[in-house]
XYZ file of C-alpha atoms in Angstrom:
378
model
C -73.220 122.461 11.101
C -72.754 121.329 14.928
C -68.847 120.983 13.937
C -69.309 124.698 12.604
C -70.440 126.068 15.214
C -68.328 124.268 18.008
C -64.933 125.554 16.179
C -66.542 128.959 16.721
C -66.994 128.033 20.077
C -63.373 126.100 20.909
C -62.180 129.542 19.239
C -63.370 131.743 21.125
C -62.147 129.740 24.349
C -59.022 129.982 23.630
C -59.531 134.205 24.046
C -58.733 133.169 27.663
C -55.363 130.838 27.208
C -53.693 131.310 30.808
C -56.101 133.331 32.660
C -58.493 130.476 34.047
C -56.268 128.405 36.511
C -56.931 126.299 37.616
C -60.486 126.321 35.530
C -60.558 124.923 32.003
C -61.123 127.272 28.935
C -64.396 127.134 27.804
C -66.253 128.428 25.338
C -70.120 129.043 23.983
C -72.027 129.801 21.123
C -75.697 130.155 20.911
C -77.814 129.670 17.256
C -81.174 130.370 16.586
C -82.972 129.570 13.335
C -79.027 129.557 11.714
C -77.977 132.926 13.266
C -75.411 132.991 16.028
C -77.131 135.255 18.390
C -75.020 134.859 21.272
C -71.797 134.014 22.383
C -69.265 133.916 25.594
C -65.775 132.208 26.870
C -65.245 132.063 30.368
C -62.762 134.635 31.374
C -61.260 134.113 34.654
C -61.696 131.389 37.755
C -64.494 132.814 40.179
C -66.105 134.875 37.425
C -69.260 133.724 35.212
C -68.831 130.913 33.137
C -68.991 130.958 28.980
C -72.824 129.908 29.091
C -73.864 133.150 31.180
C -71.726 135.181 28.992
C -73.524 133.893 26.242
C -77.093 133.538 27.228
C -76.433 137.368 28.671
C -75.793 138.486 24.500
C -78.835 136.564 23.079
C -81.263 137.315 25.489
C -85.086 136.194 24.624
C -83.456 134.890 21.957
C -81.819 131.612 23.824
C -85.486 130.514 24.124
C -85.707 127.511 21.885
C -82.278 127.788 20.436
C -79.174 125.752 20.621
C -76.014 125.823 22.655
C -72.937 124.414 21.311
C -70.350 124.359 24.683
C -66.851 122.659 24.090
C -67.330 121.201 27.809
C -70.141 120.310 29.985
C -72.491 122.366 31.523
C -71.458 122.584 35.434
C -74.505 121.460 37.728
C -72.945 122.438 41.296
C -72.611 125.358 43.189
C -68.570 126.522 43.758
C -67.845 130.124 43.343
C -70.288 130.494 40.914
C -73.994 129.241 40.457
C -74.872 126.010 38.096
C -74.986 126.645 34.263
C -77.788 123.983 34.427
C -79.916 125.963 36.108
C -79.192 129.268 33.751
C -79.533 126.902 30.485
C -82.885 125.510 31.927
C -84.530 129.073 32.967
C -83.699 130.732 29.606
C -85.073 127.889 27.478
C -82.722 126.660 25.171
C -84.495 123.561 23.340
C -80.882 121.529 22.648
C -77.317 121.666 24.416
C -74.222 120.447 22.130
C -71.143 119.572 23.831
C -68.020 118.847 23.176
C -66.912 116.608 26.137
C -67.535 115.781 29.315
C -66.307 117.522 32.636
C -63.600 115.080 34.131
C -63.886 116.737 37.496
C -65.513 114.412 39.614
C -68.170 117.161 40.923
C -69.688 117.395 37.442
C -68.968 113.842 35.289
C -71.926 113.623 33.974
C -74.081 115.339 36.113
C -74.570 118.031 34.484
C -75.789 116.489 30.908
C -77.977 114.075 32.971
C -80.176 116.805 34.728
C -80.411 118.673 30.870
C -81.946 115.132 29.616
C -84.051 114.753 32.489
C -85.540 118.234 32.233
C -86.243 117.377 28.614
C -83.715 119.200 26.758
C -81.958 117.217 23.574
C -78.162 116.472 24.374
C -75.553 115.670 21.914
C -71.960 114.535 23.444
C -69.080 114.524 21.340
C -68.641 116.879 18.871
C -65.147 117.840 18.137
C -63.801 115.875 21.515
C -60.478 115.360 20.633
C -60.120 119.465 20.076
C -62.028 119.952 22.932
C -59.666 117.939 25.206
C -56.345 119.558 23.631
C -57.375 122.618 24.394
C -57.806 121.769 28.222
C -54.948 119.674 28.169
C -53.640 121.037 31.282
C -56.959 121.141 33.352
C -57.465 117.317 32.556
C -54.076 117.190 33.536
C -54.341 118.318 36.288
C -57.978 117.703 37.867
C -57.200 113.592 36.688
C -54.047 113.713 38.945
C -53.932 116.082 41.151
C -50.455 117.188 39.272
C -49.956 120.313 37.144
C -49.045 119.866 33.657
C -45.471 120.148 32.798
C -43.947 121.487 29.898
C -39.732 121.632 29.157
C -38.529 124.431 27.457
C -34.881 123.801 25.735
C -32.706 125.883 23.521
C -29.765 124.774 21.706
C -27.456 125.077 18.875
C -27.154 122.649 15.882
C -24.725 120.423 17.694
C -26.940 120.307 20.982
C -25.193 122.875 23.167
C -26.808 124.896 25.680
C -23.590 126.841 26.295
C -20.050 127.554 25.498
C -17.691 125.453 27.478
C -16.867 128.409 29.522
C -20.881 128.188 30.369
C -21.465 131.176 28.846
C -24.736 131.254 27.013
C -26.453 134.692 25.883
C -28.236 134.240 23.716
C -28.088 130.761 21.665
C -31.405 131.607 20.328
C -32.440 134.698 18.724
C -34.828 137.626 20.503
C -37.812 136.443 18.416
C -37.589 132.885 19.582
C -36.749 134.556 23.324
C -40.246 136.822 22.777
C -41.982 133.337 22.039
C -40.971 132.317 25.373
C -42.324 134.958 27.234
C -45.712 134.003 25.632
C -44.949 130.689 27.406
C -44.489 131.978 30.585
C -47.631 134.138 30.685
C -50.114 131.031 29.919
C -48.018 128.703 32.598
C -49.254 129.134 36.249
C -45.232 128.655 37.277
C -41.727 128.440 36.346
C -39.251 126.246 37.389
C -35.249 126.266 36.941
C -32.467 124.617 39.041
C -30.094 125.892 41.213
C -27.154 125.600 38.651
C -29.204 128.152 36.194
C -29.894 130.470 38.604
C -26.233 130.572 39.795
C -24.738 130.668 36.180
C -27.868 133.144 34.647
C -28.999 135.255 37.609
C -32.489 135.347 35.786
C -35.178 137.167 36.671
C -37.938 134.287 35.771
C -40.636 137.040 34.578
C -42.913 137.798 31.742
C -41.480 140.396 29.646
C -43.585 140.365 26.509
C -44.446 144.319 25.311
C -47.838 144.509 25.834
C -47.175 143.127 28.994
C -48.197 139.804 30.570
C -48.839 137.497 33.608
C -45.727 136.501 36.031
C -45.667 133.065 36.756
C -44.483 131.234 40.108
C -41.068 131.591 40.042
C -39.919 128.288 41.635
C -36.191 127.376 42.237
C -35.006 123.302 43.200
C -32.212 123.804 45.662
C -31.212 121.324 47.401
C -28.774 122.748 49.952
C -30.278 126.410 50.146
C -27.324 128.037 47.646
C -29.943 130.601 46.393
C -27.929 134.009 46.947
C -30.262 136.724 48.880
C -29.322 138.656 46.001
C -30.690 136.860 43.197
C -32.615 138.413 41.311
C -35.872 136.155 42.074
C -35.049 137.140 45.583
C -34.612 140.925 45.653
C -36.994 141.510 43.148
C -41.150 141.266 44.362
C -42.200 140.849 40.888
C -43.853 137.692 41.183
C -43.957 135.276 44.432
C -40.606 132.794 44.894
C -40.846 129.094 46.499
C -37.249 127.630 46.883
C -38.009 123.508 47.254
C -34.665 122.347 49.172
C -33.464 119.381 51.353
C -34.375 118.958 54.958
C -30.381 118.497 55.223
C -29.833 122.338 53.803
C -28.241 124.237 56.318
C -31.042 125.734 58.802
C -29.606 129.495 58.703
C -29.076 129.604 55.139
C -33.100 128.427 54.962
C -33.994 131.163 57.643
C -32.229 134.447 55.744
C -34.111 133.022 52.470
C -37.486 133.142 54.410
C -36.606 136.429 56.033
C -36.451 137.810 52.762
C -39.819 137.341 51.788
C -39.206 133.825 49.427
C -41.239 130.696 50.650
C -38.994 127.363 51.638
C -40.236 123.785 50.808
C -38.653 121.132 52.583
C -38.420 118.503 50.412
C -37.226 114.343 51.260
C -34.501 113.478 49.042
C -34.624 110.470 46.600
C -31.873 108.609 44.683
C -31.966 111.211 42.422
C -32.021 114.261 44.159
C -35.446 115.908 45.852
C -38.322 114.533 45.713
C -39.930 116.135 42.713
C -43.080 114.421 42.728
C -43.612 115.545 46.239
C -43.156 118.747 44.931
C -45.569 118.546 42.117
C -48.129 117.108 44.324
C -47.803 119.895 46.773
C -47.865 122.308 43.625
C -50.945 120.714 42.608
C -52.716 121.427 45.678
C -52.154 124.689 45.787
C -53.833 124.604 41.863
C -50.704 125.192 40.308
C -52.364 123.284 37.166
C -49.443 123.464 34.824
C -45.359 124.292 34.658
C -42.779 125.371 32.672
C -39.881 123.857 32.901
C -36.690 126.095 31.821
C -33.506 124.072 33.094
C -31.055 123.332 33.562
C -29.612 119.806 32.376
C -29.509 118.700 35.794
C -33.527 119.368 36.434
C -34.197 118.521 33.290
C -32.653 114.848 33.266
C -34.199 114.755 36.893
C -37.474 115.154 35.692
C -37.799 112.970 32.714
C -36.465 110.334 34.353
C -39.307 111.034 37.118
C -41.998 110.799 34.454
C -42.973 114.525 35.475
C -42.593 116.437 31.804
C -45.700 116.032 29.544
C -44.808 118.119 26.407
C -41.384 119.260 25.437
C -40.781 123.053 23.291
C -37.384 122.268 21.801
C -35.764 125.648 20.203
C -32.508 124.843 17.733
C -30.579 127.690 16.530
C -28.412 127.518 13.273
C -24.951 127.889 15.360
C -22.433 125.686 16.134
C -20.522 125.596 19.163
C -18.103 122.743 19.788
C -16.281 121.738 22.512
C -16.840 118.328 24.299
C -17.108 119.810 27.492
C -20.231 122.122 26.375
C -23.666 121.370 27.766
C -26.393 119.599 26.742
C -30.029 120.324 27.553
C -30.247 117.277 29.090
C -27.701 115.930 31.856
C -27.519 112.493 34.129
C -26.399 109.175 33.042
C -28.496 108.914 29.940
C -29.746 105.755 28.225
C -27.480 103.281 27.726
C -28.652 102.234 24.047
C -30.701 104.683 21.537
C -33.902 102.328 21.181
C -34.521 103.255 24.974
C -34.838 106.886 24.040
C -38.049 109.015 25.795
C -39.717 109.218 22.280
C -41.888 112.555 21.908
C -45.149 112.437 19.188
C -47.676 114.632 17.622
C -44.694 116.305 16.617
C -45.254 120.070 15.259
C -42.246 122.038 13.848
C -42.456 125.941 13.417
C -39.730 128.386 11.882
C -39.420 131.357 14.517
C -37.047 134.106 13.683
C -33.508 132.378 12.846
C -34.401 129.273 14.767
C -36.810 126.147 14.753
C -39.281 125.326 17.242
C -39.854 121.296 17.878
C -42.545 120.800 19.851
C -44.309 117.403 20.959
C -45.939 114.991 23.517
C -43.615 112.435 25.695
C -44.921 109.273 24.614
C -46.429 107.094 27.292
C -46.786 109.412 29.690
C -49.512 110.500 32.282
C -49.991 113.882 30.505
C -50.253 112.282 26.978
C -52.670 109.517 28.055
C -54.926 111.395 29.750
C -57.368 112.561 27.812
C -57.716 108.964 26.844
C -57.944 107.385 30.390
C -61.156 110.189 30.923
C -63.231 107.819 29.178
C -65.326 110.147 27.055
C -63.388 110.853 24.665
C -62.633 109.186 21.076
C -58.581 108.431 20.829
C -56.952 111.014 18.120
């Protein structure tokens, strides 16, 4: 029964996929004597957490009942007050969780002051759900770096474009709409300055019952960003264009002057420093990232250990030509057992086209869950 009751509860979190940054999803279900009599998800950052939502729908009833919670209670004051505290004043007789907080604020704390108050505790239940469904907050509160994901879309023979570059559309408008559903749960978006010169794109959320517009965020190393771009023109959403400190100073002065925000970046071997960027990103709690190309970017940022998960579309076309793109550029690997290996691999038919999607192996997004210490290895 506690597994019953926790899906309910890591369902119900999910209610809230993209509007919590850079809080996790949470989610809580209260029973008494076998009867869910309350239930809550927390909604948005700075508002009340799942517990109050919850204990606010059962009432007198939370006295002597139990919580199921897929993470732990919070025991410090931030922008709202300690679900300790609320759990302990209404009563409940037993608090079922499904993992611990990673932040370092709670950790434990917050379980520890239910036992010592008397209250029964189980840890555990469902954790490895738990922690995929907050994938990006443990992400991101572990590292300090947002969570990454790469978007690609090709054709059957790995082509992101005609030779002539042209590429609308490869994939087909249902595959496109899934996209936008991408966008509106990532806190940003990031492209290169090669698809913003060749696609002009407008980096929103289109979906039709509308949606959230990420960070638009451009890598440009020498400032080439025309001031008419569309993710310049437009005030949709907010622009940061990451370039060189050797882009030319007026070029970085007409892009500030019309409203986008400049990062000067150092440069590496490969290009900008992208983990600078991240970090900077990441302090700012921009917790996670879509990644949308191009090959250049892409390539950049694999190589960088800076993509965690990877939504591969293919579409049943073939387009030649051995000067056609790939969704991935640089050097490459020099033999195929030193590929970047992907796993828990999920494959989805979505209009004409199939979606691959899956975890870099190795990687600091993949292992992290496991390097939080609470929770049992899926």
């Amino acid at each position: 029964m506690d597994e019953y009751y926790m899906r309910q509860a890591l369902t119900i979190a999910q209610y809230a996929r993209g509007r919590t940054s850079p809080n996790p999803m949470v989610g809580a279900v209260i029973v008494q004597a076998g009867h869910i009599v309350g239930q809550g998800w927390h909604r948005l950052a700075g508002t009340p957490h799942a517990e109050i939502h919850a204990l606010a729908q059962a009432g007198e009833l939370a006295k002597g009942a139990t919580i199921y919670v897929t993470l732990e209670p919070c025991s410090h004051h931030g922008r709202t007050g300690p679900c300790t505290d609320a759990l302990l004043k209404a009563g409940v007789k037993k608090v079922v969780v499904a993992m611990t907080d990673p932040n370092p604020k709670v950790a434990g704390n917050g379980l520890a002051r239910l036992k010592a108050a008397g209250i029964e505790v189980v840890e555990g239940v469902l954790a490895a759900e738990a922690a995929k469904l907050n994938e990006v907050f443990i992400k991101w509160i572990s590292t300090g770096l947002p969570f990454a994901s790469l978007k690609t879309a090709m054709s059957l023979d790995g082509k992101i474009a005609a030779y002539t570059g042209h590429s609308k559309w490869i994939t087909s408008s249902a595959a496109r709409e899934y996209v936008h559903t991408l966008r509106d749960t990532h806190d940003a978006i990031l492209v290169g300055i090669g698809t913003l010169l060749a696609d002009d794109p407008q980096l929103t959320t289109r979906l039709p019952a509308g949606g959230k517009n990420p960070l638009r965020i451009i890598v440009d190393s020498m400032a080439r960003t025309p001031l008419t771009a569309n993710v310049v023109k437009d005030q949709q959403s907010q622009t940061v264009i990451a370039v060189s400190r050797s882009a030319p100073k007026e070029k970085i002065t007409a892009l500030q002057k019309s409203g986008v925000e400049v990062l000067l970046l150092e440069q590496t071997p490969l290009g900008l420093n992208l983990r600078q960027l991240y970090k900077i990103l990441g302090e700012r709690q921009i917790s996670s990232i879509l990644v949308e190309g191009g090959a250049a970017v892409n390539a950049s940022l694999l190589a960088e250990n800076l993509i965690d998960k990877v939504y591969s579309f293919i579409a049943p076309k073939i387009v030649g030509g051995k000067n056609a793109p790939g969704p991935v550029g640089g050097m490459g690997v020099s033999a195929v057992d030193q590929a970047i290996m992907l796993e828990d691999i999920h494959t989805h038919t979505i209009g004409s086209d199939i979606l691959i999607s899956g975890y870099v192996t190795g990687r600091e997004g993949r292992d992290v869950y496991r390097t939080c210490g609470r929770i049992r290895d899926n």
